[in-house]
mmCIF file of C-alpha atoms in Angstrom:
data_model
loop_
_atom_site.group_PDB
_atom_site.id
_atom_site.type_symbol
_atom_site.label_atom_id
_atom_site.label_comp_id
_atom_site.label_asym_id
_atom_site.label_seq_id
_atom_site.Cartn_x
_atom_site.Cartn_y
_atom_site.Cartn_z
ATOM 1 C CA MET A 1412 0.134 9.724 -43.444
ATOM 2 C CA LYS A 1413 -3.657 9.401 -43.711
ATOM 3 C CA LYS A 1414 -5.247 6.402 -45.302
ATOM 4 C CA LYS A 1415 -8.746 6.636 -46.805
ATOM 5 C CA THR A 1416 -11.212 3.748 -47.040
ATOM 6 C CA GLY A 1417 -14.587 5.260 -47.876
ATOM 7 C CA ASN A 1418 -15.120 7.906 -45.216
ATOM 8 C CA ILE A 1419 -12.550 6.348 -42.878
ATOM 9 C CA THR A 1420 -9.139 7.886 -42.298
ATOM 10 C CA SER A 1421 -6.319 6.669 -40.102
ATOM 11 C CA ARG A 1422 -3.255 8.345 -38.651
ATOM 12 C CA GLN A 1423 -0.572 7.873 -36.039
ATOM 13 C CA TYR A 1424 -1.314 8.805 -32.435
ATOM 14 C CA GLN A 1425 0.252 11.977 -31.016
ATOM 15 C CA ILE A 1426 0.285 11.716 -27.247
ATOM 16 C CA LEU A 1427 -0.089 15.427 -26.425
ATOM 17 C CA ALA A 1428 -2.578 16.271 -29.155
ATOM 18 C CA ASP A 1429 -4.749 13.153 -28.997
ATOM 19 C CA HIS A 1430 -4.879 12.024 -25.386
ATOM 20 C CA MET A 1431 -8.029 13.878 -24.344
ATOM 21 C CA ASP A 1432 -9.959 12.766 -27.434
ATOM 22 C CA ILE A 1433 -8.893 9.142 -26.965
ATOM 23 C CA TYR A 1434 -9.977 9.319 -23.322
ATOM 24 C CA GLN A 1435 -13.422 10.554 -24.392
ATOM 25 C CA PHE A 1436 -13.625 7.853 -27.075
ATOM 26 C CA MET A 1437 -12.939 5.153 -24.490
ATOM 27 C CA ILE A 1438 -15.644 6.577 -22.244
ATOM 28 C CA GLU A 1439 -18.140 6.515 -25.113
ATOM 29 C CA ILE A 1440 -17.528 2.856 -26.036
ATOM 30 C CA TYR A 1441 -17.158 1.503 -22.478
ATOM 31 C CA GLU A 1442 -18.942 -1.686 -21.433
ATOM 32 C CA ARG A 1443 -18.473 -3.383 -18.079
ATOM 33 C CA ASP A 1444 -17.057 -6.526 -19.706
ATOM 34 C CA TRP A 1445 -14.636 -4.452 -21.843
ATOM 35 C CA ARG A 1446 -16.073 -5.950 -25.040
ATOM 36 C CA ASN A 1447 -15.155 -2.762 -26.934
ATOM 37 C CA GLY A 1448 -11.789 -2.214 -25.263
ATOM 38 C CA VAL A 1449 -10.329 -1.011 -21.975
ATOM 39 C CA PRO A 1450 -11.854 1.719 -19.750
ATOM 40 C CA ALA A 1451 -10.482 5.226 -20.211
ATOM 41 C CA PRO A 1452 -8.398 5.283 -16.978
ATOM 42 C CA PHE A 1453 -6.505 2.133 -18.033
ATOM 43 C CA LEU A 1454 -4.439 4.014 -20.599
ATOM 44 C CA GLU A 1455 -4.112 7.291 -18.694
ATOM 45 C CA TYR A 1456 -2.833 5.490 -15.606
ATOM 46 C CA ALA A 1457 -0.167 3.811 -17.717
ATOM 47 C CA LEU A 1458 0.861 6.965 -19.579
ATOM 48 C CA SER A 1459 1.160 8.875 -16.287
ATOM 49 C CA SER A 1460 3.229 6.189 -14.530
ATOM 50 C CA ASP A 1461 7.001 6.058 -14.248
ATOM 51 C CA TRP A 1462 6.982 2.381 -15.310
ATOM 52 C CA MET A 1463 5.499 3.071 -18.769
ATOM 53 C CA ASP A 1464 7.830 3.283 -21.783
ATOM 54 C CA LEU A 1465 6.494 6.208 -23.840
ATOM 55 C CA SER A 1466 9.036 5.894 -26.632
ATOM 56 C CA TYR A 1467 6.762 3.664 -28.731
ATOM 57 C CA THR A 1468 3.522 5.657 -28.452
ATOM 58 C CA HIS A 1469 4.025 7.116 -31.936
ATOM 59 C CA ARG A 1470 3.284 3.631 -33.267
ATOM 60 C CA ASN A 1471 -0.188 3.700 -31.766
ATOM 61 C CA LYS A 1472 -2.793 4.361 -34.444
ATOM 62 C CA ILE A 1473 -6.214 6.023 -34.642
ATOM 63 C CA TRP A 1474 -9.046 5.378 -37.103
ATOM 64 C CA LEU A 1475 -11.646 8.118 -37.703
ATOM 65 C CA ASP A 1476 -14.980 8.471 -39.446
ATOM 66 C CA GLY A 1477 -14.976 12.144 -40.285
ATOM 67 C CA GLY A 1478 -13.906 13.746 -37.028
ATOM 68 C CA LYS A 1479 -15.171 10.873 -34.846
ATOM 69 C CA ILE A 1480 -12.683 8.363 -33.456
ATOM 70 C CA VAL A 1481 -13.849 4.828 -34.196
ATOM 71 C CA GLY A 1482 -10.761 2.679 -33.596
ATOM 72 C CA PHE A 1483 -7.482 2.748 -31.706
ATOM 73 C CA VAL A 1484 -4.531 0.341 -31.443
ATOM 74 C CA PHE A 1485 -1.989 0.938 -28.679
ATOM 75 C CA THR A 1486 0.692 -0.536 -26.438
ATOM 76 C CA GLU A 1487 0.908 -0.591 -22.662
ATOM 77 C CA LYS A 1488 3.443 -2.541 -20.574
ATOM 78 C CA PRO A 1489 5.273 -4.433 -21.864
ATOM 79 C CA VAL A 1490 5.295 -2.494 -25.119
ATOM 80 C CA THR A 1491 4.938 -5.812 -26.943
ATOM 81 C CA ASP A 1492 1.390 -6.164 -25.542
ATOM 82 C CA ILE A 1493 -1.044 -4.668 -28.077
ATOM 83 C CA TYR A 1494 -4.608 -3.543 -27.249
ATOM 84 C CA PHE A 1495 -7.591 -2.717 -29.447
ATOM 85 C CA SER A 1496 -10.464 -0.281 -28.885
ATOM 86 C CA LEU A 1497 -13.208 -0.406 -31.507
ATOM 87 C CA ARG A 1498 -16.501 1.467 -31.666
ATOM 88 C CA PRO A 1499 -19.492 -0.839 -32.245
ATOM 89 C CA GLY A 1500 -20.655 -0.742 -35.859
ATOM 90 C CA TYR A 1501 -17.131 -0.455 -37.259
ATOM 91 C CA GLU A 1502 -16.141 -4.118 -37.086
ATOM 92 C CA GLU A 1503 -14.994 -3.983 -40.730
ATOM 93 C CA LEU A 1504 -11.917 -2.100 -39.472
ATOM 94 C CA ALA A 1505 -10.739 -5.065 -37.405
ATOM 95 C CA ALA A 1506 -8.605 -6.572 -40.176
ATOM 96 C CA ASP A 1507 -6.820 -3.271 -40.830
ATOM 97 C CA MET A 1508 -6.223 -2.753 -37.101
ATOM 98 C CA VAL A 1509 -4.744 -6.207 -36.585
ATOM 99 C CA LEU A 1510 -2.636 -5.823 -39.734
ATOM 100 C CA HIS A 1511 -1.210 -2.560 -38.343
ATOM 101 C CA ALA A 1512 -0.431 -4.306 -35.050
ATOM 102 C CA ASP A 1513 1.306 -7.136 -36.889
ATOM 103 C CA LYS A 1514 3.407 -4.912 -39.158
ATOM 104 C CA TYR A 1515 4.222 -1.859 -37.071
ATOM 105 C CA MET A 1516 3.686 -2.359 -33.340
ATOM 106 C CA PRO A 1517 6.654 -3.367 -31.153
ATOM 107 C CA GLY A 1518 7.661 -7.002 -31.061
ATOM 108 C CA CYS A 1519 9.583 -9.565 -33.044
ATOM 109 C CA ASP A 1520 10.628 -13.208 -32.793
ATOM 110 C CA GLY A 1521 7.349 -14.150 -31.129
ATOM 111 C CA GLU A 1522 7.404 -11.406 -28.495
ATOM 112 C CA ARG A 1523 4.391 -9.471 -29.783
ATOM 113 C CA GLN A 1524 1.199 -10.392 -27.987
ATOM 114 C CA LEU A 1525 -2.313 -9.271 -28.891
ATOM 115 C CA VAL A 1526 -4.540 -8.678 -25.867
ATOM 116 C CA ILE A 1527 -8.151 -9.272 -26.911
ATOM 117 C CA PHE A 1528 -11.166 -9.247 -24.600
ATOM 118 C CA GLN A 1529 -14.095 -11.604 -24.777
ATOM 119 C CA GLY A 1530 -16.667 -9.984 -27.051
ATOM 120 C CA GLN A 1531 -14.056 -8.537 -29.421
ATOM 121 C CA ASP A 1532 -15.056 -11.182 -31.943
ATOM 122 C CA ALA A 1533 -14.071 -9.234 -35.052
ATOM 123 C CA ILE A 1534 -10.572 -8.616 -33.645
ATOM 124 C CA MET A 1535 -10.185 -12.295 -32.739
ATOM 125 C CA LYS A 1536 -11.285 -13.396 -36.219
ATOM 126 C CA ALA A 1537 -8.860 -10.977 -37.880
ATOM 127 C CA ALA A 1538 -6.030 -12.185 -35.619
ATOM 128 C CA GLN A 1539 -6.697 -15.810 -36.513
ATOM 129 C CA GLU A 1540 -6.765 -15.019 -40.210
ATOM 130 C CA LEU A 1541 -3.358 -13.397 -39.861
ATOM 131 C CA GLY A 1542 -1.861 -16.462 -38.199
ATOM 132 C CA TYR A 1543 -2.316 -15.673 -34.496
ATOM 133 C CA SER A 1544 -3.396 -18.340 -32.021
ATOM 134 C CA LYS A 1545 -4.677 -18.000 -28.464
ATOM 135 C CA THR A 1546 -1.960 -18.841 -25.951
ATOM 136 C CA GLY A 1547 -3.716 -18.054 -22.674
ATOM 137 C CA GLU A 1548 -6.459 -16.225 -20.819
ATOM 138 C CA HIS A 1549 -7.491 -14.959 -17.405
ATOM 139 C CA ILE A 1550 -10.533 -13.441 -15.740
ATOM 140 C CA ASP A 1551 -10.513 -10.063 -13.984
ATOM 141 C CA LEU A 1552 -12.947 -9.435 -11.160
ATOM 142 C CA GLN A 1553 -15.271 -6.542 -10.315
ATOM 143 C CA ILE A 1554 -17.543 -5.856 -7.382
ATOM 144 C CA ASP A 1555 -21.101 -4.601 -7.728
ATOM 145 C CA PHE A 1556 -22.181 -1.844 -5.394
ATOM 146 C CA ASP A 1557 -25.665 -3.297 -4.973
ATOM 147 C CA LYS A 1558 -24.488 -4.852 -1.686
ATOM 148 C CA PRO A 1559 -22.417 -3.105 1.000
ATOM 149 C CA LEU A 1560 -18.683 -3.654 1.275
ATOM 150 C CA ASP A 1561 -18.028 -3.237 4.979
ATOM 151 C CA TYR A 1562 -14.748 -4.578 6.326
ATOM 152 C CA ARG A 1563 -13.343 -2.734 9.332
ATOM 153 C CA LEU A 1564 -9.736 -1.859 10.077
ATOM 154 C CA PRO A 1565 -8.001 -3.860 12.801
ATOM 155 C CA ASP A 1566 -6.884 -1.996 15.909
ATOM 156 C CA GLY A 1567 -3.727 0.070 15.564
ATOM 157 C CA PHE A 1568 -4.448 1.447 12.082
ATOM 158 C CA ARG A 1569 -6.414 4.363 10.686
ATOM 159 C CA ILE A 1570 -7.662 5.720 7.393
ATOM 160 C CA VAL A 1571 -5.706 8.907 6.655
ATOM 161 C CA PRO A 1572 -8.135 11.844 6.202
ATOM 162 C CA GLN A 1573 -8.294 12.898 2.560
ATOM 163 C CA GLY A 1574 -6.829 16.347 3.193
ATOM 164 C CA GLU A 1575 -3.819 14.908 5.021
ATOM 165 C CA GLN A 1576 -2.532 12.365 2.481
ATOM 166 C CA ASP A 1577 1.191 12.517 1.694
ATOM 167 C CA ILE A 1578 2.269 11.624 -1.858
ATOM 168 C CA ARG A 1579 5.789 10.813 -0.712
ATOM 169 C CA LYS A 1580 4.514 8.283 1.832
ATOM 170 C CA ALA A 1581 2.189 6.844 -0.795
ATOM 171 C CA ALA A 1582 5.061 6.427 -3.258
ATOM 172 C CA GLU A 1583 7.166 4.667 -0.602
ATOM 173 C CA CYS A 1584 4.249 2.374 0.229
ATOM 174 C CA CYS A 1585 3.845 1.429 -3.434
ATOM 175 C CA TRP A 1586 7.571 0.847 -3.857
ATOM 176 C CA LYS A 1587 7.652 -1.558 -0.939
ATOM 177 C CA GLY A 1588 4.143 -2.933 -1.414
ATOM 178 C CA PHE A 1589 4.878 -4.001 -4.985
ATOM 179 C CA GLU A 1590 8.176 -5.461 -3.728
ATOM 180 C CA ARG A 1591 10.327 -3.352 -5.994
ATOM 181 C CA GLU A 1592 13.065 -3.385 -3.360
ATOM 182 C CA ALA A 1593 13.977 -6.950 -4.327
ATOM 183 C CA LYS A 1594 14.588 -5.940 -7.958
ATOM 184 C CA GLU A 1595 15.557 -2.284 -7.784
ATOM 185 C CA GLY A 1596 16.946 -1.736 -4.296
ATOM 186 C CA PRO A 1597 15.760 0.073 -1.154
ATOM 187 C CA TRP A 1598 13.388 3.028 -1.353
ATOM 188 C CA ASN A 1599 15.465 6.076 -2.265
ATOM 189 C CA GLY A 1600 12.952 8.799 -1.423
ATOM 190 C CA ASN A 1601 12.202 9.685 -5.045
ATOM 191 C CA ALA A 1602 8.445 10.324 -5.193
ATOM 192 C CA GLU A 1603 8.432 11.767 -8.720
ATOM 193 C CA GLY A 1604 6.246 8.916 -9.989
ATOM 194 C CA GLY A 1605 3.605 9.723 -7.390
ATOM 195 C CA TYR A 1606 3.604 13.392 -8.333
ATOM 196 C CA GLN A 1607 3.282 12.456 -12.021
ATOM 197 C CA LEU A 1608 0.163 10.437 -11.292
ATOM 198 C CA SER A 1609 -1.331 13.234 -9.219
ATOM 199 C CA GLN A 1610 -1.066 15.572 -12.215
ATOM 200 C CA ALA A 1611 -2.725 13.249 -14.750
ATOM 201 C CA PRO A 1612 -5.546 15.075 -16.581
ATOM 202 C CA HIS A 1613 -8.295 12.924 -15.073
ATOM 203 C CA ALA A 1614 -6.660 12.018 -11.750
ATOM 204 C CA THR A 1615 -9.065 11.956 -8.810
ATOM 205 C CA MET A 1616 -6.571 11.917 -5.964
ATOM 206 C CA GLU A 1617 -9.249 13.138 -3.555
ATOM 207 C CA TYR A 1618 -10.752 9.638 -3.543
ATOM 208 C CA ASN A 1619 -7.526 7.700 -2.884
ATOM 209 C CA VAL A 1620 -7.356 5.728 0.361
ATOM 210 C CA ALA A 1621 -4.281 5.495 2.585
ATOM 211 C CA VAL A 1622 -3.995 3.347 5.713
ATOM 212 C CA GLU A 1623 -1.300 4.148 8.256
ATOM 213 C CA ASN A 1624 0.003 2.431 11.368
ATOM 214 C CA GLU A 1625 0.523 3.987 14.779
ATOM 215 C CA ALA A 1626 3.970 5.222 13.729
ATOM 216 C CA GLY A 1627 2.419 7.198 10.858
ATOM 217 C CA ASP A 1628 3.814 4.959 8.112
ATOM 218 C CA TYR A 1629 1.572 4.045 5.203
ATOM 219 C CA VAL A 1630 0.989 0.297 5.118
ATOM 220 C CA CYS A 1631 -1.691 0.177 2.405
ATOM 221 C CA TRP A 1632 -2.509 2.406 -0.558
ATOM 222 C CA ALA A 1633 -5.487 2.254 -2.909
ATOM 223 C CA GLY A 1634 -5.776 4.605 -5.883
ATOM 224 C CA MET A 1635 -9.068 5.685 -7.403
ATOM 225 C CA TRP A 1636 -9.780 6.959 -10.941
ATOM 226 C CA TRP A 1637 -13.428 7.972 -10.681
ATOM 227 C CA THR A 1638 -15.148 7.850 -14.072
ATOM 228 C CA PRO A 1639 -18.656 9.245 -13.488
ATOM 229 C CA GLU A 1640 -19.780 8.938 -17.120
ATOM 230 C CA ASN A 1641 -19.472 5.148 -16.810
ATOM 231 C CA HIS A 1642 -20.453 4.925 -13.109
ATOM 232 C CA LEU A 1643 -17.066 3.249 -12.790
ATOM 233 C CA ALA A 1644 -14.851 3.249 -9.708
ATOM 234 C CA TYR A 1645 -11.596 2.305 -11.428
ATOM 235 C CA MET A 1646 -9.311 1.191 -8.608
ATOM 236 C CA GLU A 1647 -5.588 1.270 -9.426
ATOM 237 C CA PRO A 1648 -3.209 0.560 -7.804
ATOM 238 C CA LEU A 1649 -3.761 -1.448 -4.600
ATOM 239 C CA CYS A 1650 -0.823 -2.547 -2.479
ATOM 240 C CA THR A 1651 -0.083 -3.559 1.101
ATOM 241 C CA LEU A 1652 3.358 -3.866 2.664
ATOM 242 C CA PRO A 1653 4.289 -7.573 2.833
ATOM 243 C CA GLU A 1654 4.554 -7.651 6.619
ATOM 244 C CA TYR A 1655 1.005 -6.255 7.000
ATOM 245 C CA ARG A 1656 -0.809 -8.618 4.647
ATOM 246 C CA ARG A 1657 -3.569 -11.050 5.679
ATOM 247 C CA ARG A 1658 -4.842 -8.738 8.410
ATOM 248 C CA GLY A 1659 -7.872 -7.359 6.561
ATOM 249 C CA ILE A 1660 -6.258 -3.981 5.904
ATOM 250 C CA ALA A 1661 -6.734 -3.979 2.113
ATOM 251 C CA ALA A 1662 -10.339 -5.147 2.506
ATOM 252 C CA ALA A 1663 -10.945 -2.243 4.875
ATOM 253 C CA ALA A 1664 -9.337 0.189 2.415
ATOM 254 C CA LEU A 1665 -11.648 -0.981 -0.386
ATOM 255 C CA SER A 1666 -14.608 -0.737 1.987
ATOM 256 C CA GLU A 1667 -13.685 2.897 2.549
ATOM 257 C CA MET A 1668 -13.602 3.361 -1.229
ATOM 258 C CA TYR A 1669 -17.084 1.846 -1.442
ATOM 259 C CA ARG A 1670 -18.332 4.333 1.176
ATOM 260 C CA ARG A 1671 -16.834 7.244 -0.777
ATOM 261 C CA MET A 1672 -17.832 6.211 -4.296
ATOM 262 C CA LYS A 1673 -21.313 4.738 -3.828
ATOM 263 C CA PRO A 1674 -22.942 8.112 -2.983
ATOM 264 C CA LEU A 1675 -21.388 9.632 -6.123
ATOM 265 C CA GLY A 1676 -23.221 7.138 -8.351
ATOM 266 C CA ALA A 1677 -20.624 4.393 -8.756
ATOM 267 C CA THR A 1678 -22.217 1.042 -9.577
ATOM 268 C CA HIS A 1679 -19.090 -1.127 -9.718
ATOM 269 C CA MET A 1680 -15.375 -1.151 -8.886
ATOM 270 C CA THR A 1681 -12.494 -2.908 -10.605
ATOM 271 C CA GLY A 1682 -10.028 -5.259 -8.966
ATOM 272 C CA GLY A 1683 -7.508 -7.908 -9.908
ATOM 273 C CA ASN A 1684 -7.763 -11.619 -10.544
ATOM 274 C CA ASN A 1685 -6.658 -13.332 -7.344
ATOM 275 C CA SER A 1686 -8.324 -15.016 -4.376
ATOM 276 C CA PHE A 1687 -8.192 -11.889 -2.194
ATOM 277 C CA TYR A 1688 -10.835 -10.207 -4.334
ATOM 278 C CA ILE A 1689 -13.030 -13.305 -4.471
ATOM 279 C CA GLY A 1690 -12.899 -13.512 -0.687
ATOM 280 C CA ILE A 1691 -14.415 -10.056 -0.232
ATOM 281 C CA GLY A 1692 -17.191 -10.449 -2.781
ATOM 282 C CA TYR A 1693 -15.742 -9.699 -6.206
ATOM 283 C CA LYS A 1694 -17.178 -11.626 -9.171
ATOM 284 C CA PRO A 1695 -15.795 -12.594 -12.616
ATOM 285 C CA ALA A 1696 -16.368 -9.755 -15.071
ATOM 286 C CA VAL A 1697 -13.696 -9.356 -17.782
ATOM 287 C CA LYS A 1698 -12.102 -12.165 -19.760
ATOM 288 C CA TRP A 1699 -8.676 -11.380 -21.211
ATOM 289 C CA THR A 1700 -7.289 -13.561 -24.000
ATOM 290 C CA PHE A 1701 -3.701 -13.518 -25.265
ATOM 291 C CA TRP A 1702 -2.658 -14.236 -28.836
ATOM 292 C CA LYS A 1703 0.700 -14.819 -30.514
ATOM 293 C CA LYS A 1704 1.781 -15.426 -34.075
ATOM 294 C CA VAL A 1705 2.273 -19.036 -34.977
ATOM 295 C CA GLN A 1706 5.937 -19.344 -35.936
ATOM 296 C CA PRO A 1707 6.692 -21.425 -39.044
ATOM 297 C CA ALA A 1708 8.556 -24.653 -38.381
ATOM 298 C CA GLY A 1709 12.242 -24.200 -38.969
#
């Protein structure tokens, strides 16, 4: 059902009908510190992954000014984490967006968590007014491409040429590299998740980096979602098999990404929030804050 407030309408998200428009909206509002919301590949990567629960996407909501998308509330993983994308100049919608998150997005008994980035001041204010309090924060890192990233592979490994990459080997590397064996059992050869990602509407598989050992096994995998409109090298995922860590292999893989993306016009590349990234030159860039509803004393 559409809701009118002046020229503003709102409606539920329909994943097949709305995905491309939401992707474009996120490109249009992108800032390097995510002050308006996540980059476009953040959501597409999740929606295309086998770990994402799509059964709640109908609860995501869009706000429009005429035919122009100006706001979006959505879940990722876990589905109780709620994100906000808001076009600058439409801060008056923040209260309605947070109210929708509080009433209709997944989560109960204190499970629902609002994920709000530094700079989303209107969202934070609306969350506080509705009884949410900040429970934590962390800083994500990015690397500028104004200086070279040039770590070399140790002997016994090679970068797999782009035309020779094997999705099945990549899927196995990710399974083991993210240590899913401990929780879900040994690799069973099912590479469906890798094929799903390769078919995402804005996938740029040609820029992925695979590192293999002398036996031809992939020991490190780095995915790239090139977003030229934002000069953004969105790197996701990055994993190294546990037994091959601390050898400089991941640093060499990201150096190869730098060499591929810099000539295309990339100015920066995303990363995570741990010491590995700091060690190779990443700097603080995006501050995440986490908010939960204050539960009344019982």
